[in-house]
mmCIF file of C-alpha atoms and ligand atoms in Angstrom:
data_model
loop_
_atom_site.group_PDB
_atom_site.id
_atom_site.type_symbol
_atom_site.label_atom_id
_atom_site.label_comp_id
_atom_site.label_asym_id
_atom_site.label_seq_id
_atom_site.Cartn_x
_atom_site.Cartn_y
_atom_site.Cartn_z
ATOM 1 C CA MET F 29 44.549 124.217 127.691
ATOM 2 C CA SER F 30 41.638 121.951 126.734
ATOM 3 C CA ASN F 31 41.874 119.732 129.854
ATOM 4 C CA PRO F 32 42.296 121.307 133.287
ATOM 5 C CA GLU F 33 44.411 118.527 134.830
ATOM 6 C CA LEU F 34 46.469 115.848 133.086
ATOM 7 C CA ARG F 35 45.986 112.424 134.672
ATOM 8 C CA VAL F 36 49.341 110.692 134.290
ATOM 9 C CA GLY F 37 50.125 106.976 134.474
ATOM 10 C CA LEU F 38 53.720 106.009 135.237
ATOM 11 C CA VAL F 39 55.082 102.740 133.881
ATOM 12 C CA GLY F 40 58.336 101.599 135.492
ATOM 13 C CA ALA F 41 59.158 102.512 139.086
ATOM 14 C CA GLY F 42 62.941 102.111 139.083
ATOM 15 C CA LEU F 43 65.485 104.897 139.564
ATOM 16 C CA MET F 44 64.160 107.288 136.890
ATOM 17 C CA GLY F 45 60.519 106.251 137.314
ATOM 18 C CA SER F 46 60.424 106.970 141.033
ATOM 19 C CA ASP F 47 62.299 110.236 140.440
ATOM 20 C CA HIS F 48 59.600 111.246 137.922
ATOM 21 C CA ALA F 49 56.807 110.143 140.293
ATOM 22 C CA ALA F 50 58.093 112.514 142.976
ATOM 23 C CA ARG F 51 58.614 115.250 140.380
ATOM 24 C CA ILE F 52 55.066 115.016 138.997
ATOM 25 C CA HIS F 53 53.639 114.959 142.504
ATOM 26 C CA ARG F 54 55.672 117.830 143.967
ATOM 27 C CA ARG F 55 56.928 120.105 141.214
ATOM 28 C CA ILE F 56 54.775 119.845 138.096
ATOM 29 C CA SER F 57 51.635 121.911 137.790
ATOM 30 C CA GLY F 58 48.517 120.881 135.864
ATOM 31 C CA ALA F 59 49.307 117.161 136.178
ATOM 32 C CA SER F 60 48.675 114.477 138.754
ATOM 33 C CA LEU F 61 49.940 110.939 139.048
ATOM 34 C CA ILE F 62 46.994 108.553 139.237
ATOM 35 C CA ALA F 63 48.586 105.142 138.533
ATOM 36 C CA VAL F 64 51.966 103.453 138.776
ATOM 37 C CA GLY F 65 52.646 100.165 136.969
ATOM 38 C CA ASP F 66 55.629 97.923 137.680
ATOM 39 C CA PRO F 67 55.889 94.116 137.733
ATOM 40 C CA ASP F 68 57.611 94.582 141.100
ATOM 41 C CA LEU F 69 54.675 95.488 143.355
ATOM 42 C CA GLU F 70 56.883 96.775 146.157
ATOM 43 C CA ARG F 71 58.636 99.213 143.848
ATOM 44 C CA ALA F 72 55.298 100.411 142.436
ATOM 45 C CA GLU F 73 53.936 100.920 145.946
ATOM 46 C CA SER F 74 57.016 102.784 147.054
ATOM 47 C CA ALA F 75 56.799 105.187 144.073
ATOM 48 C CA ALA F 76 53.082 105.769 144.729
ATOM 49 C CA ALA F 77 53.483 106.133 148.510
ATOM 50 C CA GLY F 78 52.057 109.378 149.850
ATOM 51 C CA ILE F 79 50.378 110.329 146.546
ATOM 52 C CA GLU F 80 46.676 110.517 147.270
ATOM 53 C CA GLY F 81 44.473 108.647 144.799
ATOM 54 C CA CYS F 82 47.408 106.969 143.062
ATOM 55 C CA ARG F 83 46.791 103.257 142.475
ATOM 56 C CA VAL F 84 49.339 100.560 141.620
ATOM 57 C CA GLU F 85 49.319 97.799 138.986
ATOM 58 C CA THR F 86 51.747 94.959 138.298
ATOM 59 C CA ASP F 87 50.766 94.826 134.613
ATOM 60 C CA PRO F 88 52.106 97.959 132.850
ATOM 61 C CA LEU F 89 49.578 97.541 130.026
ATOM 62 C CA LYS F 90 46.755 98.041 132.543
ATOM 63 C CA VAL F 91 48.061 101.561 133.152
ATOM 64 C CA ILE F 92 48.352 102.416 129.464
ATOM 65 C CA GLU F 93 44.931 100.998 128.669
ATOM 66 C CA ALA F 94 43.081 102.565 131.617
ATOM 67 C CA SER F 95 40.384 104.946 130.384
ATOM 68 C CA ASP F 96 41.151 107.527 133.095
ATOM 69 C CA VAL F 97 44.869 107.786 132.117
ATOM 70 C CA ASP F 98 45.377 110.773 129.761
ATOM 71 C CA ALA F 99 49.127 110.392 129.225
ATOM 72 C CA VAL F 100 51.957 108.055 130.164
ATOM 73 C CA VAL F 101 55.511 108.408 131.443
ATOM 74 C CA LEU F 102 57.425 105.303 130.381
ATOM 75 C CA ALA F 103 60.513 104.536 132.447
ATOM 76 C CA THR F 104 61.005 100.792 132.011
ATOM 77 C CA PRO F 105 64.181 99.372 130.384
ATOM 78 C CA GLY F 106 64.432 100.133 126.644
ATOM 79 C CA ARG F 107 63.934 96.507 125.567
ATOM 80 C CA THR F 108 60.366 96.574 126.942
ATOM 81 C CA HIS F 109 59.338 99.826 125.216
ATOM 82 C CA GLU F 110 58.049 98.787 121.794
ATOM 83 C CA PRO F 111 54.757 97.015 122.732
ATOM 84 C CA LEU F 112 54.037 99.620 125.409
ATOM 85 C CA LEU F 113 54.586 102.509 122.989
ATOM 86 C CA LEU F 114 52.458 100.804 120.325
ATOM 87 C CA ALA F 115 49.653 100.365 122.889
ATOM 88 C CA ALA F 116 49.776 104.082 123.778
ATOM 89 C CA ILE F 117 49.782 105.094 120.097
ATOM 90 C CA GLU F 118 46.829 102.767 119.533
ATOM 91 C CA ARG F 119 44.961 104.552 122.350
ATOM 92 C CA GLY F 120 46.013 107.925 120.974
ATOM 93 C CA ILE F 121 47.587 109.202 124.209
ATOM 94 C CA PRO F 122 50.898 111.115 124.599
ATOM 95 C CA VAL F 123 53.903 109.299 126.076
ATOM 96 C CA LEU F 124 57.116 110.616 127.558
ATOM 97 C CA CYS F 125 59.509 107.720 126.958
ATOM 98 C CA GLU F 126 62.833 107.578 128.778
ATOM 99 C CA LYS F 127 65.695 106.942 126.378
ATOM 100 C CA PRO F 128 66.264 104.827 124.405
ATOM 101 C CA LEU F 129 63.098 104.838 122.307
ATOM 102 C CA THR F 130 63.816 101.125 121.670
ATOM 103 C CA PRO F 131 67.143 99.237 121.667
ATOM 104 C CA ASP F 132 67.647 99.160 117.867
ATOM 105 C CA SER F 133 66.751 101.152 114.778
ATOM 106 C CA LYS F 134 64.444 98.502 113.265
ATOM 107 C CA SER F 135 62.114 98.472 116.257
ATOM 108 C CA SER F 136 62.376 102.287 116.551
ATOM 109 C CA LEU F 137 61.295 102.543 112.931
ATOM 110 C CA ARG F 138 58.225 100.422 113.700
ATOM 111 C CA VAL F 139 57.260 102.992 116.362
ATOM 112 C CA VAL F 140 57.792 105.820 113.851
ATOM 113 C CA GLU F 141 55.634 103.957 111.312
ATOM 114 C CA ALA F 142 52.863 103.407 113.875
ATOM 115 C CA GLU F 143 52.817 107.152 114.616
ATOM 116 C CA VAL F 144 52.791 107.997 110.934
ATOM 117 C CA ALA F 145 49.840 105.611 110.429
ATOM 118 C CA ALA F 146 48.051 107.215 113.400
ATOM 119 C CA GLY F 147 48.776 110.648 111.906
ATOM 120 C CA SER F 148 50.105 112.452 114.986
ATOM 121 C CA ARG F 149 53.239 112.792 117.083
ATOM 122 C CA LEU F 150 52.457 111.228 120.437
ATOM 123 C CA VAL F 151 55.824 109.887 121.568
ATOM 124 C CA GLN F 152 58.424 112.169 123.127
ATOM 125 C CA VAL F 153 61.861 110.733 123.930
ATOM 126 C CA GLY F 154 63.368 111.844 127.243
ATOM 127 C CA PHE F 155 66.480 113.522 125.915
ATOM 128 C CA MET F 156 66.556 115.927 128.856
ATOM 129 C CA ARG F 157 69.660 117.890 127.847
ATOM 130 C CA ARG F 158 67.453 119.774 125.379
ATOM 131 C CA PHE F 159 65.838 121.371 128.466
ATOM 132 C CA ASP F 160 69.046 122.224 130.319
ATOM 133 C CA PRO F 161 69.345 126.035 130.557
ATOM 134 C CA GLU F 162 72.987 126.016 129.367
ATOM 135 C CA TYR F 163 72.365 123.722 126.415
ATOM 136 C CA ALA F 164 69.254 125.741 125.500
ATOM 137 C CA GLU F 165 71.369 128.918 125.491
ATOM 138 C CA LEU F 166 73.988 127.266 123.292
ATOM 139 C CA LYS F 167 71.240 126.215 120.877
ATOM 140 C CA ARG F 168 69.820 129.773 120.744
ATOM 141 C CA THR F 169 73.329 131.199 120.162
ATOM 142 C CA LEU F 170 74.072 128.780 117.333
ATOM 143 C CA ASP F 171 70.642 129.263 115.749
ATOM 144 C CA ALA F 172 71.022 133.063 115.885
ATOM 145 C CA GLY F 173 74.267 132.735 113.915
ATOM 146 C CA GLU F 174 76.112 134.913 116.453
ATOM 147 C CA LEU F 175 79.250 132.781 116.173
ATOM 148 C CA GLY F 176 79.040 132.016 112.471
ATOM 149 C CA ARG F 177 78.993 128.519 110.992
ATOM 150 C CA PRO F 178 79.818 125.638 113.369
ATOM 151 C CA LEU F 179 82.923 123.688 112.320
ATOM 152 C CA LEU F 180 83.710 121.444 115.265
ATOM 153 C CA MET F 181 82.271 120.432 118.617
ATOM 154 C CA HIS F 182 84.282 118.927 121.464
ATOM 155 C CA CYS F 183 82.292 117.046 124.065
ATOM 156 C CA ALA F 184 83.300 115.318 127.282
ATOM 157 C CA HIS F 185 80.884 112.983 129.088
ATOM 158 C CA ARG F 186 82.249 111.650 132.339
ATOM 159 C CA ASN F 187 80.557 109.495 134.980
ATOM 160 C CA ALA F 188 82.173 108.942 138.374
ATOM 161 C CA SER F 189 81.714 105.178 138.049
ATOM 162 C CA ALA F 190 79.712 102.851 135.863
ATOM 163 C CA PRO F 191 76.972 100.747 137.475
ATOM 164 C CA PRO F 192 77.576 96.974 137.768
ATOM 165 C CA GLY F 193 77.075 95.184 134.458
ATOM 166 C CA PHE F 194 77.799 98.287 132.352
ATOM 167 C CA THR F 195 79.707 97.318 129.181
ATOM 168 C CA SER F 196 81.918 99.009 126.576
ATOM 169 C CA GLN F 197 78.960 98.849 124.123
ATOM 170 C CA MET F 198 76.666 100.514 126.660
ATOM 171 C CA MET F 199 79.070 103.438 126.756
ATOM 172 C CA ILE F 200 77.888 104.099 123.196
ATOM 173 C CA PHE F 201 74.162 103.298 123.336
ATOM 174 C CA ASP F 202 73.433 104.283 126.938
ATOM 175 C CA SER F 203 75.800 107.244 127.355
ATOM 176 C CA VAL F 204 76.974 108.672 123.997
ATOM 177 C CA VAL F 205 73.345 108.399 122.824
ATOM 178 C CA HIS F 206 72.950 111.801 124.550
ATOM 179 C CA GLU F 207 75.716 113.340 122.395
ATOM 180 C CA PHE F 208 74.146 111.792 119.278
ATOM 181 C CA ASP F 209 70.921 113.568 120.163
ATOM 182 C CA THR F 210 72.502 116.887 121.199
ATOM 183 C CA THR F 211 74.587 116.910 118.008
ATOM 184 C CA ARG F 212 71.506 116.466 115.804
ATOM 185 C CA TRP F 213 69.500 118.976 117.847
ATOM 186 C CA LEU F 214 72.169 121.674 118.232
ATOM 187 C CA LEU F 215 73.227 121.540 114.606
ATOM 188 C CA GLY F 216 69.800 120.757 113.120
ATOM 189 C CA GLU F 217 71.097 118.049 110.817
ATOM 190 C CA GLU F 218 71.570 114.314 110.608
ATOM 191 C CA ILE F 219 74.636 112.304 111.588
ATOM 192 C CA THR F 220 76.262 110.556 108.637
ATOM 193 C CA ALA F 221 79.121 108.516 110.124
ATOM 194 C CA VAL F 222 80.682 107.447 113.418
ATOM 195 C CA SER F 223 84.219 106.278 114.310
ATOM 196 C CA VAL F 224 85.504 105.054 117.677
ATOM 197 C CA ARG F 225 89.065 104.905 118.999
ATOM 198 C CA HIS F 226 90.395 104.454 122.477
ATOM 199 C CA PRO F 227 93.551 104.954 124.527
ATOM 200 C CA ARG F 228 94.685 102.429 127.133
ATOM 201 C CA SER F 229 91.988 101.892 129.739
ATOM 202 C CA THR F 230 91.839 103.267 133.251
ATOM 203 C CA ALA F 231 92.748 100.827 136.011
ATOM 204 C CA ASN F 232 89.429 101.849 137.618
ATOM 205 C CA ALA F 233 87.391 100.097 134.894
ATOM 206 C CA PRO F 234 86.294 96.498 135.453
ATOM 207 C CA SER F 235 88.447 94.018 133.573
ATOM 208 C CA GLY F 236 87.596 93.848 129.855
ATOM 209 C CA MET F 237 85.928 97.257 129.753
ATOM 210 C CA ILE F 238 87.372 99.801 127.311
ATOM 211 C CA ASP F 239 87.219 103.081 129.184
ATOM 212 C CA PRO F 240 87.638 105.889 128.117
ATOM 213 C CA GLN F 241 86.728 105.938 124.416
ATOM 214 C CA LEU F 242 86.893 108.686 121.823
ATOM 215 C CA VAL F 243 83.939 108.845 119.440
ATOM 216 C CA THR F 244 84.042 110.992 116.298
ATOM 217 C CA ILE F 245 80.728 111.992 114.769
ATOM 218 C CA GLU F 246 80.376 113.380 111.231
ATOM 219 C CA THR F 247 77.333 115.382 110.196
ATOM 220 C CA ALA F 248 75.670 115.920 106.816
ATOM 221 C CA SER F 249 77.071 119.460 106.362
ATOM 222 C CA GLY F 250 80.615 118.452 107.368
ATOM 223 C CA VAL F 251 80.826 119.328 111.080
ATOM 224 C CA LEU F 252 83.090 117.029 113.129
ATOM 225 C CA VAL F 253 82.177 116.261 116.742
ATOM 226 C CA THR F 254 84.520 114.556 119.186
ATOM 227 C CA VAL F 255 83.120 112.870 122.287
ATOM 228 C CA GLU F 256 85.254 111.640 125.128
ATOM 229 C CA ILE F 257 83.192 109.084 127.003
ATOM 230 C CA PHE F 258 84.739 108.129 130.335
ATOM 231 C CA VAL F 259 82.415 106.255 132.671
ATOM 232 C CA ASN F 260 84.852 105.482 135.493
ATOM 233 C CA CYS F 261 86.543 108.867 135.769
ATOM 234 C CA GLY F 262 86.350 108.670 139.556
ATOM 235 C CA PHE F 263 85.953 112.329 140.459
ATOM 236 C CA GLY F 264 82.246 113.040 139.757
ATOM 237 C CA TYR F 265 79.782 113.709 136.943
ATOM 238 C CA GLN F 266 80.780 116.086 134.177
ATOM 239 C CA VAL F 267 79.161 116.859 130.817
ATOM 240 C CA ARG F 268 80.772 119.501 128.621
ATOM 241 C CA CYS F 269 80.321 120.720 125.090
ATOM 242 C CA GLU F 270 82.297 123.352 123.206
ATOM 243 C CA ALA F 271 81.154 124.528 119.782
ATOM 244 C CA VAL F 272 83.924 125.917 117.569
ATOM 245 C CA CYS F 273 82.485 128.199 114.903
ATOM 246 C CA GLU F 274 83.900 130.471 112.183
ATOM 247 C CA GLY F 275 83.426 133.555 114.367
ATOM 248 C CA GLY F 276 84.134 132.223 117.872
ATOM 249 C CA THR F 277 83.466 129.467 120.359
ATOM 250 C CA ALA F 278 80.846 128.735 122.997
ATOM 251 C CA GLN F 279 81.142 126.259 125.823
ATOM 252 C CA VAL F 280 78.639 124.761 128.268
ATOM 253 C CA GLY F 281 79.098 122.494 131.268
ATOM 254 C CA GLY F 282 82.024 124.373 132.775
ATOM 255 C CA ASP F 283 81.874 124.007 136.516
ATOM 256 C CA SER F 284 80.048 126.922 138.050
ATOM 257 C CA GLY F 285 78.237 127.578 141.280
ATOM 258 C CA MET F 286 79.751 128.523 144.602
ATOM 259 C CA THR F 287 83.518 128.530 145.006
ATOM 260 C CA THR F 288 85.250 128.392 148.361
ATOM 261 C CA HIS F 289 88.652 129.686 149.464
ATOM 262 C CA VAL F 290 89.876 127.745 152.436
ATOM 263 C CA ARG F 291 93.110 126.330 153.887
ATOM 264 C CA GLY F 292 95.235 127.745 151.093
ATOM 265 C CA ALA F 293 93.084 126.336 148.295
ATOM 266 C CA TRP F 294 90.047 127.411 146.277
ATOM 267 C CA GLY F 295 87.368 125.305 144.638
ATOM 268 C CA GLY F 296 83.775 124.131 144.388
ATOM 269 C CA SER F 297 81.859 120.858 144.234
ATOM 270 C CA ILE F 298 81.077 118.520 141.362
ATOM 271 C CA THR F 299 77.661 116.825 141.043
ATOM 272 C CA PRO F 300 77.925 113.078 141.739
ATOM 273 C CA ASP F 301 75.597 111.880 138.940
ATOM 274 C CA PHE F 302 73.189 112.950 136.209
ATOM 275 C CA ARG F 303 70.120 113.440 138.418
ATOM 276 C CA PRO F 304 71.326 116.479 140.382
ATOM 277 C CA ARG F 305 73.275 117.806 137.348
ATOM 278 C CA PHE F 306 70.190 117.732 135.130
ATOM 279 C CA GLN F 307 67.470 118.219 137.768
ATOM 280 C CA GLN F 308 66.386 121.555 136.328
ATOM 281 C CA ALA F 309 66.326 120.023 132.853
ATOM 282 C CA PHE F 310 64.158 117.107 134.038
ATOM 283 C CA ASP F 311 61.746 119.526 135.762
ATOM 284 C CA GLU F 312 61.461 121.719 132.665
ATOM 285 C CA GLU F 313 61.089 118.650 130.428
ATOM 286 C CA LEU F 314 58.242 117.195 132.512
ATOM 287 C CA GLN F 315 56.450 120.544 132.865
ATOM 288 C CA ARG F 316 56.576 121.300 129.147
ATOM 289 C CA TRP F 317 55.589 117.742 128.274
ATOM 290 C CA ALA F 318 52.579 117.906 130.651
ATOM 291 C CA ASP F 319 51.532 121.271 129.173
ATOM 292 C CA ALA F 320 51.730 119.858 125.637
ATOM 293 C CA ALA F 321 50.105 116.547 126.612
ATOM 294 C CA ARG F 322 47.048 118.377 127.975
ATOM 295 C CA ASP F 323 46.511 119.403 124.355
ATOM 296 C CA GLY F 324 47.228 115.872 123.137
ATOM 297 C CA GLY F 325 50.762 116.510 121.856
ATOM 298 C CA ILE F 326 54.445 116.552 122.784
ATOM 299 C CA ASP F 327 57.158 119.215 123.190
ATOM 300 C CA GLY F 328 60.609 117.703 122.784
ATOM 301 C CA ALA F 329 62.516 114.985 120.954
ATOM 302 C CA SER F 330 60.173 113.015 118.678
ATOM 303 C CA ALA F 331 59.995 109.331 117.769
ATOM 304 C CA TRP F 332 62.009 110.276 114.655
ATOM 305 C CA ASP F 333 64.730 111.705 116.906
ATOM 306 C CA GLY F 334 64.681 108.470 118.910
ATOM 307 C CA TYR F 335 64.996 106.442 115.697
ATOM 308 C CA ALA F 336 67.874 108.611 114.392
ATOM 309 C CA ALA F 337 69.702 108.269 117.724
ATOM 310 C CA ALA F 338 69.209 104.478 117.632
ATOM 311 C CA ALA F 339 70.673 104.356 114.103
ATOM 312 C CA ALA F 340 73.696 106.415 115.220
ATOM 313 C CA CYS F 341 74.185 104.102 118.224
ATOM 314 C CA GLU F 342 74.134 101.069 115.932
ATOM 315 C CA ALA F 343 76.799 102.650 113.739
ATOM 316 C CA GLY F 344 78.787 103.543 116.877
ATOM 317 C CA VAL F 345 78.747 100.007 118.254
ATOM 318 C CA ALA F 346 79.685 98.614 114.801
ATOM 319 C CA ALA F 347 82.550 101.146 114.557
ATOM 320 C CA GLN F 348 83.738 100.180 118.012
ATOM 321 C CA THR F 349 83.874 96.508 117.023
ATOM 322 C CA SER F 350 85.421 96.920 113.564
ATOM 323 C CA GLY F 351 87.619 99.930 114.262
ATOM 324 C CA ALA F 352 86.363 101.376 110.960
ATOM 325 C CA ARG F 353 84.457 104.554 110.144
ATOM 326 C CA THR F 354 80.823 103.427 109.879
ATOM 327 C CA THR F 355 78.066 105.232 108.018
ATOM 328 C CA VAL F 356 74.648 105.797 109.581
ATOM 329 C CA GLN F 357 71.719 104.316 107.668
ATOM 330 C CA LEU F 358 68.425 106.225 107.870
ATOM 331 C CA VAL F 359 65.181 105.830 105.912
ATOM 332 C CA GLU F 360 63.679 108.953 104.355
ATOM 333 C CA ARG F 361 62.176 111.227 107.001
ATOM 334 C CA PRO F 362 58.334 111.014 106.909
ATOM 335 C CA GLY F 363 56.440 114.291 106.404
ATOM 336 C CA LEU F 364 55.004 114.022 109.941
ATOM 337 C CA TYR F 365 58.448 114.978 111.278
ATOM 338 C CA SER F 366 59.345 117.801 108.884
HETATM 339 C C1 LIG B 409 72.675 107.170 131.955
HETATM 340 O O1 LIG B 409 71.757 106.190 131.515
HETATM 341 C C2 LIG B 409 72.213 108.512 131.531
HETATM 342 O O2 LIG B 409 71.289 108.694 130.801
HETATM 343 C C3 LIG B 409 73.111 109.607 131.950
HETATM 344 O O3 LIG B 409 72.635 110.847 131.555
HETATM 345 C C4 LIG B 409 74.478 109.365 131.356
HETATM 346 O O4 LIG B 409 75.380 110.354 131.778
HETATM 347 C C5 LIG B 409 75.016 108.005 131.756
HETATM 348 O O5 LIG B 409 76.263 107.800 131.149
HETATM 349 C C6 LIG B 409 74.035 106.918 131.344
HETATM 350 O O6 LIG B 409 74.509 105.649 131.745
#
């Protein structure tokens, strides 16, 4: 590594941001958190509390532009990302950007174009499932061709309950965005079309919300992927994926861990939300990002991946509204991402 210690600036001290602050401080080696920026001073102070030498700012740009900040973790809402990402690219420093890259494909493309103009990949999108041990094993198995050609994938993405203000559209661009990314990553190809159907809604959903929904994803080589997205399933957090290939199937996300046998019943527990379920993935993601950032680069989903996911989300939301199969529009992939 060229630099002994990566000096990280965190922008956004909400749920994910404060989680990452604690992670960098306690579990990541070769990196230290030196600044936290959030317009809400109290939140910034609470994320920085107990981290020696970590200062706080209310202007996020001050963190990105500080000469002692080597790399940035960006965990503000997606609609604020574009100018912050462009500022980091301008400074030539690596950024780990929580998903989404930006809220729509046009603004995501502007980030891609800025990177292309700068000539290096600096932006990594926080698609953490790529670092989950089970998903990584599925990827290795598919890549090795052990099961033959993939034909279908069946995914289920269930949240115990949706946060207040969560909408039917957000189920596509905030939740299914993960399946758009895992589909592209696992299969190594682009998504060409998206369709959305739905059964009657659960009585547990707020009025007007369509929950669950069934999303069908088509890929360039002809694989079909079904995604059940159910954000008020009530019983816990569950993310599953089964790949059906010519020579066999492989499934991840089956409940594992300790089982008990008590009072005439057997069973185990279900994680309540995505943070405990994907904790190992987040740790691995941050560690590998910090290792790559010390050399000025990234190690994970690129700005192109963020743009392609945004384009798939747009098609998904359009398909949800129209009820029609909707094709995904992508520009030609720049050489920087080949
Ligand atoms: C949330 O934003 C996430 O990223 C979680 O991983 C996902 O399961 C959830 O549905 C999203 O709202």
